[in-house]
């Protein structure tokens, strides 16, 4: 016997959709690649101090990029492993990434290979 005053619609079978044609003519491609993730290295005095003292590179990145994407971009572009990545969004709206390299890689060598030291 049902004692509830509200009607609950029974759960029925919901099949997966099988459209006859796609609703968009061209599928959306990812606009994020390693060259758009890492915009440019920062060349300030404090960034140079980070390179020398903390084995850390400082880059300006895409605001929508996350730490994993930044780590993968560093690996693909410069063939070095990042140990840790800290990010912050600056007051002007750009994202700054502090990329600490693993101990077996010297950040000064990587910076000279990039060409900003």
XYZ file of C-alpha atoms in Angstrom:
117
model
C 0.000 0.000 0.000
C 1.325 3.446 -0.950
C 1.131 6.022 1.819
C 3.054 8.866 0.157
C 1.192 11.853 -1.262
C 3.813 12.650 -3.923
C 4.110 10.759 -7.176
C 7.574 9.517 -8.094
C 8.083 8.749 -11.749
C 9.579 5.277 -12.201
C 13.122 4.987 -13.547
C 13.028 3.727 -17.125
C 15.712 2.515 -19.505
C 17.734 5.344 -21.080
C 19.606 4.290 -24.199
C 22.767 6.002 -25.431
C 22.249 8.524 -28.200
C 23.129 7.491 -31.750
C 22.860 10.617 -33.914
C 22.416 10.192 -37.655
C 24.769 13.119 -38.340
C 27.091 15.280 -36.173
C 25.649 18.555 -34.930
C 28.899 20.444 -35.632
C 30.560 20.292 -39.041
C 34.162 20.451 -37.777
C 35.153 18.898 -34.437
C 36.844 21.282 -32.024
C 40.611 20.853 -31.843
C 42.690 21.557 -28.795
C 44.253 25.002 -29.041
C 46.711 24.282 -26.234
C 50.132 22.976 -27.262
C 53.523 23.295 -25.585
C 54.343 26.486 -27.503
C 51.195 28.261 -26.357
C 51.492 26.988 -22.762
C 54.990 28.390 -22.126
C 54.937 31.939 -23.468
C 58.415 33.210 -22.502
C 60.975 32.976 -19.682
C 61.104 35.798 -17.167
C 64.428 37.680 -17.210
C 64.263 39.769 -14.039
C 66.933 39.912 -11.321
C 64.792 37.861 -8.954
C 64.277 35.222 -11.654
C 68.053 35.045 -12.225
C 68.559 34.622 -8.478
C 66.066 31.723 -8.514
C 68.030 30.082 -11.348
C 71.332 30.336 -9.486
C 70.187 29.582 -5.931
C 67.122 27.324 -6.187
C 67.655 25.516 -9.541
C 64.336 27.040 -10.653
C 63.247 28.474 -14.004
C 60.572 31.186 -14.097
C 58.194 31.306 -17.071
C 55.143 33.310 -18.067
C 52.472 30.783 -19.046
C 48.990 30.597 -20.476
C 46.436 31.478 -17.791
C 44.352 28.389 -18.587
C 47.295 25.956 -18.363
C 47.510 23.753 -15.282
C 50.635 22.418 -13.561
C 50.543 19.067 -15.339
C 50.369 20.752 -18.753
C 53.270 23.050 -17.808
C 55.327 20.057 -16.642
C 54.654 18.187 -19.901
C 55.521 21.261 -21.988
C 58.877 21.682 -20.204
C 59.616 17.987 -20.755
C 58.792 18.165 -24.488
C 60.482 21.488 -25.276
C 63.703 21.293 -23.250
C 64.005 17.544 -22.405
C 64.329 18.186 -18.648
C 62.304 16.842 -15.737
C 60.506 19.287 -13.466
C 60.506 18.276 -9.817
C 57.929 20.794 -8.609
C 55.875 23.605 -10.113
C 54.401 26.568 -8.277
C 52.102 28.970 -10.098
C 50.560 32.321 -9.381
C 48.447 34.778 -11.314
C 49.980 38.232 -11.411
C 47.971 41.447 -10.940
C 48.158 42.133 -14.691
C 46.353 38.826 -15.369
C 49.250 36.666 -16.582
C 50.308 33.394 -14.970
C 53.826 32.983 -13.617
C 55.237 29.475 -13.126
C 58.213 28.636 -10.923
C 59.596 25.375 -12.331
C 62.057 23.641 -10.007
C 64.187 21.221 -11.975
C 65.398 17.860 -10.692
C 68.755 17.764 -8.919
C 70.619 16.094 -11.799
C 69.817 19.022 -14.158
C 71.400 22.459 -13.774
C 68.945 25.310 -14.377
C 71.770 27.620 -15.487
C 72.682 25.228 -18.322
C 69.046 24.972 -19.411
C 68.703 28.768 -19.294
C 71.812 29.202 -21.455
C 70.479 26.562 -23.873
C 67.219 28.525 -24.119
C 69.291 31.655 -24.688
C 68.334 34.107 -21.975
C 71.429 33.959 -19.739
